[in-house]
Amino acid sequence: MRKNMQIEIGIVLYPHAQMATILGLTDLFALADKIAIRHGSGAEPMLRLTHWQWDGSEKSLARVYDSLPSETGTPAVLILPPSLEEPISAQAAAPYRDWLIARHKAGVTLASVCAGAFLLAETGLLSGRTITTHWHYAEKFNARFPDIRLDVDHLIIDADDIVTAGGIMAWTDLGLRLVDRYLGAAVMIDTARTLLVDPPGRQQRYYSAFAPRLCHGDDAVLAVQHWLEETGIKDNSLADMAQRAGMGERTFLRRFRKATGMTTTDYIQRLRVGRAREMLQATSAPIETIAWNVGYSDPAAFRKVFVRVVGLTPGDYRRRFNTGPQANSLS
């Protein structure tokens, strides 16, 4: 935790940036600052909150909101919030690129939430790194930035100088992570308790649905994918899949992995887990029955695969996401 100095946290207001995130983060940091003062860090604010917007006449970005306008200095962090529209285009991102690169070179940590990762990626600073964004954007992001490794299972990936957060509401996780960094764990925990939100530690895979790659252009593999989706979660031998695709097994395995980005085994496991999640959310069926219905005769094997894919046990997943009247009593 940095003491005896004010830490500036800036938020970039690029076109179509989500105002709910901008204002929510501003309030979260203001609340954390008050809690830090109550914890005895001093009577003066420790956090300076600023909003930055493009100033066309100056060909740069300028502060358009400043919680401590009499202060000088530069941000410790700049946050790129989500967008309410499609992710920012390369053309729209161009005016921000050099400015963000220069800030990063000067030691500023750059952070993004959800689709804000597209603006951050346009700087070139993510090349060769592993980052996260909303799972819904995974295919689009991979196609646009193939030199960046994407891990959408994680809600936060913190590389110190670059911090990325996944879904739209992951701004709470990012905000609390930065409060922990600059004001300490005790202030972060009290801030989370006051806002009634979970401290950092969630994973995006708790919430993401399996969205297989379908726009790969391999019609034979696509036909097998549709067949698996419709009928094949229980009976789906490699021989049957290869025959349906009209090719030998080795050729099919190679083509399938190239097209979908995963092996047939992993693909089928994710399909089965996706069906199981739907049943866990909507029914009170025993977990053993659900395991059988999605193709697992051994409940222990089902549980192992479910934990690997989702990050929670089937019972924990049901307790968290089943909304029926019986939810609290389910195991």
Coordinates of C-alpha atoms in Angstrom, one line a residue:
M1 CA 0.0 0.0 0.0
R2 CA 1.3 3.5 -0.9
K3 CA 1.1 5.9 2.0
N4 CA 1.6 9.7 2.5
M5 CA 0.8 10.5 -1.1
Q6 CA -2.3 10.9 -3.2
I7 CA -2.9 8.2 -5.8
E8 CA -4.7 9.4 -8.9
I9 CA -7.0 6.9 -10.6
G10 CA -8.2 8.0 -14.0
I11 CA -11.0 6.7 -16.1
V12 CA -11.0 7.3 -19.9
L13 CA -14.3 8.4 -21.4
Y14 CA -13.9 7.1 -25.0
P15 CA -16.9 7.1 -27.4
H16 CA -19.8 5.0 -26.1
A17 CA -18.1 4.1 -22.9
Q18 CA -20.6 2.9 -20.3
M19 CA -21.4 5.7 -17.9
A20 CA -22.7 3.2 -15.2
T21 CA -19.2 1.8 -14.9
I22 CA -17.6 5.2 -14.9
L23 CA -19.8 6.6 -12.2
G24 CA -19.8 3.3 -10.3
L25 CA -16.0 3.2 -10.1
T26 CA -15.9 6.8 -9.1
D27 CA -18.3 6.1 -6.2
L28 CA -16.5 2.9 -5.2
F29 CA -13.1 4.7 -5.0
A30 CA -14.7 7.7 -3.1
L31 CA -16.2 5.3 -0.6
A32 CA -12.9 3.4 -0.2
D33 CA -11.1 6.6 0.4
K34 CA -13.5 7.5 3.3
I35 CA -13.1 4.1 4.8
A36 CA -9.3 4.5 4.6
I37 CA -9.5 7.7 6.5
R38 CA -11.7 5.9 9.2
H39 CA -9.0 3.3 9.4
G40 CA -6.6 5.9 10.5
S41 CA -4.6 6.6 7.3
G42 CA -4.9 10.4 7.9
A43 CA -7.4 13.2 7.5
E44 CA -6.6 13.9 3.9
P45 CA -7.9 12.0 0.9
M46 CA -5.6 9.3 -0.4
L47 CA -7.3 8.9 -3.8
R48 CA -7.7 11.5 -6.5
L49 CA -10.4 10.5 -9.0
T50 CA -10.3 11.9 -12.5
H51 CA -12.1 11.4 -15.8
W52 CA -10.2 11.9 -19.1
Q53 CA -11.8 12.8 -22.4
W54 CA -10.5 13.5 -25.9
D55 CA -9.8 17.2 -26.5
G56 CA -9.7 17.5 -30.3
S57 CA -8.3 21.0 -30.3
E58 CA -5.3 19.9 -28.2
K59 CA -4.9 16.5 -29.9
S60 CA -4.7 14.9 -26.5
L61 CA -6.8 13.8 -23.5
A62 CA -7.7 16.2 -20.7
R63 CA -9.3 15.9 -17.3
V64 CA -13.0 16.7 -17.5
Y65 CA -13.7 15.7 -13.9
D66 CA -11.3 15.9 -11.0
S67 CA -12.1 15.2 -7.3
L68 CA -9.0 17.3 -6.3
P69 CA -8.7 19.9 -9.0
S70 CA -6.0 21.9 -7.0
E71 CA -3.6 18.9 -7.2
T72 CA -0.9 18.2 -9.8
G73 CA 0.7 15.0 -11.0
T74 CA -0.1 12.1 -13.2
P75 CA -2.4 9.1 -12.8
A76 CA -1.1 5.9 -11.2
V77 CA -3.8 4.0 -13.2
L78 CA -5.9 4.6 -16.2
I79 CA -9.1 2.5 -16.7
L80 CA -10.8 1.8 -20.0
P81 CA -14.4 1.0 -19.2
P82 CA -16.9 -1.2 -21.1
S83 CA -18.8 0.0 -24.2
L84 CA -22.5 0.1 -24.7
E85 CA -22.0 -0.5 -28.4
E86 CA -19.9 -2.9 -30.4
P87 CA -16.2 -2.9 -29.3
I88 CA -14.3 0.2 -30.5
S89 CA -13.0 0.0 -34.1
A90 CA -9.3 0.4 -34.9
Q91 CA -10.1 3.7 -36.6
A92 CA -12.0 5.1 -33.5
A93 CA -9.2 3.8 -31.2
A94 CA -6.4 5.5 -33.2
P95 CA -6.5 8.9 -31.4
Y96 CA -6.0 7.2 -28.0
R97 CA -3.3 4.8 -29.1
D98 CA -0.2 7.0 -28.8
W99 CA -1.5 8.7 -25.7
L100 CA -2.0 5.5 -23.8
I101 CA 1.4 4.1 -25.0
A102 CA 3.1 7.2 -23.7
R103 CA 1.3 7.0 -20.3
H104 CA 2.3 3.3 -20.0
K105 CA 5.9 4.1 -20.9
A106 CA 5.8 6.7 -18.1
G107 CA 4.9 4.1 -15.6
V108 CA 1.1 4.3 -15.6
T109 CA -0.8 1.0 -15.0
L110 CA -3.4 0.5 -17.8
A111 CA -6.6 -1.4 -16.9
S112 CA -9.6 -2.5 -19.0
V113 CA -13.1 -3.8 -18.3
C114 CA -15.0 -6.0 -20.7
A115 CA -14.9 -4.5 -24.2
G116 CA -12.4 -1.9 -23.0
A117 CA -9.8 -4.6 -23.8
F118 CA -10.3 -3.9 -27.5
L119 CA -9.1 -0.3 -27.0
L120 CA -6.2 -1.5 -24.8
A121 CA -5.2 -4.1 -27.4
E122 CA -5.0 -1.5 -30.1
T123 CA -2.0 0.0 -28.3
G124 CA 0.1 -3.1 -29.1
L125 CA 1.0 -3.4 -25.5
L126 CA -0.8 -6.7 -25.0
S127 CA 1.2 -8.6 -27.7
G128 CA 2.3 -11.9 -26.3
R129 CA 0.5 -11.4 -23.0
T130 CA -2.5 -13.3 -21.5
I131 CA -5.5 -11.1 -20.8
T132 CA -9.3 -11.5 -20.3
T133 CA -12.4 -9.8 -21.6
H134 CA -16.1 -10.8 -21.7
W135 CA -16.5 -14.4 -22.8
H136 CA -19.0 -13.2 -25.4
Y137 CA -16.3 -11.4 -27.3
A138 CA -13.7 -14.2 -27.3
E139 CA -14.1 -15.2 -30.9
K140 CA -14.2 -11.6 -32.2
F141 CA -11.1 -10.7 -30.0
N142 CA -9.1 -13.7 -31.1
A143 CA -9.8 -12.9 -34.8
R144 CA -8.8 -9.3 -34.4
F145 CA -5.8 -9.8 -32.1
P146 CA -4.3 -13.2 -32.8
D147 CA -1.0 -12.3 -31.1
I148 CA -2.7 -11.9 -27.7
R149 CA -3.5 -14.9 -25.5
L150 CA -7.1 -14.8 -24.2
D151 CA -8.3 -16.6 -21.1
V152 CA -11.9 -15.8 -20.5
D153 CA -12.2 -18.2 -17.6
H154 CA -10.7 -15.6 -15.3
L155 CA -12.6 -12.5 -14.2
I156 CA -9.4 -10.6 -13.4
I157 CA -5.8 -11.0 -14.8
D158 CA -3.4 -8.7 -13.0
A159 CA 0.1 -8.3 -14.5
D160 CA 0.9 -5.3 -12.4
D161 CA 1.4 -2.8 -15.3
I162 CA -1.6 -4.2 -17.2
V163 CA -4.9 -5.3 -15.5
T164 CA -7.8 -6.7 -17.4
A165 CA -11.3 -7.6 -16.1
G166 CA -13.9 -9.8 -17.9
G167 CA -17.6 -9.1 -17.9
I168 CA -19.4 -5.8 -17.8
M169 CA -20.0 -5.9 -14.0
A170 CA -16.4 -7.0 -13.4
W171 CA -15.7 -3.3 -12.7
T172 CA -16.5 -4.0 -9.1
D173 CA -13.8 -6.7 -9.0
L174 CA -11.3 -4.4 -10.7
G175 CA -12.2 -1.5 -8.4
L176 CA -11.7 -3.7 -5.3
R177 CA -8.4 -5.1 -6.7
L178 CA -7.1 -1.5 -7.1
V179 CA -8.3 -0.6 -3.6
D180 CA -6.4 -3.6 -2.3
R181 CA -3.3 -2.5 -4.2
Y182 CA -3.3 1.1 -3.0
L183 CA -5.2 1.2 0.3
G184 CA -4.7 -2.3 1.6
A185 CA -6.7 -5.5 2.2
A186 CA -8.6 -4.2 5.3
V187 CA -10.0 -1.2 3.4
M188 CA -10.8 -3.4 0.4
I189 CA -12.8 -5.9 2.6
D190 CA -14.7 -3.1 4.3
T191 CA -15.5 -1.5 1.0
A192 CA -16.8 -4.8 -0.4
R193 CA -18.9 -5.4 2.7
T194 CA -20.4 -1.9 2.6
L195 CA -21.3 -2.4 -1.1
L196 CA -22.6 -5.9 -0.5
V197 CA -20.4 -7.4 -3.3
D198 CA -18.0 -10.3 -3.3
P199 CA -14.3 -9.5 -2.8
P200 CA -12.1 -10.4 -5.7
G201 CA -11.9 -14.2 -6.2
R202 CA -14.8 -15.0 -8.5
Q203 CA -14.1 -16.5 -11.9
Q204 CA -15.8 -15.6 -15.2
R205 CA -16.3 -19.3 -16.0
Y206 CA -18.9 -19.5 -13.2
Y207 CA -21.2 -17.5 -15.5
S208 CA -20.1 -18.1 -19.1
A209 CA -22.0 -20.3 -21.4
F210 CA -20.2 -22.6 -23.9
A211 CA -20.1 -20.7 -27.2
P212 CA -18.4 -23.0 -29.7
R213 CA -16.7 -21.6 -32.7
L214 CA -19.0 -21.9 -35.7
C215 CA -17.7 -19.4 -38.2
H216 CA -14.6 -21.3 -39.2
G217 CA -15.7 -22.2 -42.7
D218 CA -15.2 -26.0 -42.5
D219 CA -18.6 -27.3 -43.5
A220 CA -17.9 -31.0 -42.7
V221 CA -16.8 -30.1 -39.1
L222 CA -19.8 -27.7 -38.8
A223 CA -22.2 -30.5 -39.7
V224 CA -20.7 -32.7 -36.9
Q225 CA -21.0 -29.8 -34.5
H226 CA -24.7 -29.3 -35.3
W227 CA -25.2 -33.1 -34.9
L228 CA -23.5 -33.1 -31.5
E229 CA -25.6 -30.1 -30.3
E230 CA -28.9 -31.8 -31.4
T231 CA -28.4 -35.5 -30.5
G232 CA -24.8 -36.4 -29.7
I233 CA -24.1 -35.6 -26.0
K234 CA -24.5 -39.2 -25.0
D235 CA -23.6 -41.3 -28.0
N236 CA -20.7 -39.6 -29.9
S237 CA -17.9 -42.0 -30.7
L238 CA -15.0 -40.8 -32.8
A239 CA -15.8 -43.3 -35.5
D240 CA -19.4 -41.9 -35.7
M241 CA -18.2 -38.3 -35.9
A242 CA -15.5 -39.1 -38.5
Q243 CA -18.1 -41.0 -40.6
R244 CA -20.6 -38.2 -40.4
A245 CA -17.8 -35.8 -41.6
G246 CA -16.9 -38.2 -44.4
M247 CA -13.2 -38.5 -43.6
G248 CA -10.8 -40.8 -41.7
E249 CA -10.4 -40.5 -38.0
R250 CA -7.0 -38.9 -38.0
T251 CA -8.0 -36.4 -40.6
F252 CA -11.2 -35.6 -38.8
L253 CA -9.3 -35.0 -35.4
R254 CA -6.9 -32.6 -37.1
R255 CA -9.6 -30.7 -39.0
F256 CA -11.9 -30.6 -35.9
R257 CA -9.1 -29.1 -33.7
K258 CA -8.1 -26.6 -36.4
A259 CA -11.7 -25.5 -36.9
T260 CA -12.9 -25.3 -33.3
G261 CA -9.7 -24.7 -31.3
M262 CA -10.2 -27.8 -29.1
T263 CA -10.1 -31.5 -29.1
T264 CA -13.3 -33.6 -29.7
T265 CA -13.0 -34.8 -26.1
D266 CA -12.9 -31.3 -24.6
Y267 CA -15.6 -30.1 -26.9
I268 CA -18.0 -32.9 -25.9
Q269 CA -17.2 -32.4 -22.2
R270 CA -18.1 -28.7 -22.5
L271 CA -21.3 -29.6 -24.3
R272 CA -22.3 -32.0 -21.6
V273 CA -21.4 -29.6 -18.8
G274 CA -23.4 -26.9 -20.5
R275 CA -26.5 -29.2 -20.5
A276 CA -25.8 -30.1 -16.9
R277 CA -25.6 -26.4 -15.9
E278 CA -29.1 -25.9 -17.4
M279 CA -30.5 -28.8 -15.4
L280 CA -28.8 -27.7 -12.2
Q281 CA -30.2 -24.2 -12.6
A282 CA -33.8 -25.2 -13.5
T283 CA -34.5 -28.5 -11.8
S284 CA -34.2 -30.4 -8.5
A285 CA -33.1 -33.6 -10.1
P286 CA -30.4 -35.5 -8.2
I287 CA -26.9 -34.8 -9.4
E288 CA -26.4 -38.5 -10.2
T289 CA -29.5 -38.4 -12.5
I290 CA -28.2 -35.2 -14.2
A291 CA -24.8 -36.9 -14.7
W292 CA -26.4 -39.9 -16.4
N293 CA -28.7 -37.7 -18.5
V294 CA -25.6 -35.9 -20.0
G295 CA -23.6 -39.0 -20.7
Y296 CA -21.8 -39.9 -17.5
S297 CA -22.4 -43.3 -15.8
D298 CA -19.9 -42.4 -13.1
P299 CA -21.0 -39.4 -10.9
A300 CA -17.4 -38.9 -9.7
A301 CA -16.1 -38.6 -13.2
F302 CA -18.9 -36.1 -14.0
R303 CA -18.0 -34.1 -10.9
K304 CA -14.3 -34.0 -11.9
V305 CA -15.1 -32.7 -15.4
F306 CA -17.6 -30.2 -14.1
V307 CA -15.1 -28.7 -11.6
R308 CA -12.5 -28.5 -14.3
V309 CA -14.8 -26.6 -16.7
V310 CA -16.8 -24.5 -14.3
G311 CA -14.6 -24.0 -11.3
L312 CA -17.3 -25.1 -8.9
T313 CA -18.7 -28.5 -7.8
P314 CA -22.2 -29.3 -9.2
G315 CA -23.6 -28.9 -5.7
D316 CA -22.0 -25.5 -5.2
Y317 CA -23.1 -24.4 -8.7
R318 CA -26.7 -25.4 -7.9
R319 CA -26.7 -23.5 -4.6
R320 CA -25.4 -20.4 -6.3
F321 CA -27.5 -20.4 -9.4
N322 CA -30.7 -22.4 -8.9
T323 CA -33.5 -19.9 -8.5
G324 CA -36.3 -22.3 -7.7
P325 CA -38.1 -22.3 -4.3
Q326 CA -36.2 -25.5 -3.4
A327 CA -32.8 -23.9 -4.1
N328 CA -31.6 -23.6 -0.5
S329 CA -32.2 -27.2 0.3
L330 CA -30.5 -28.7 -2.8
S331 CA -27.2 -30.5 -2.5

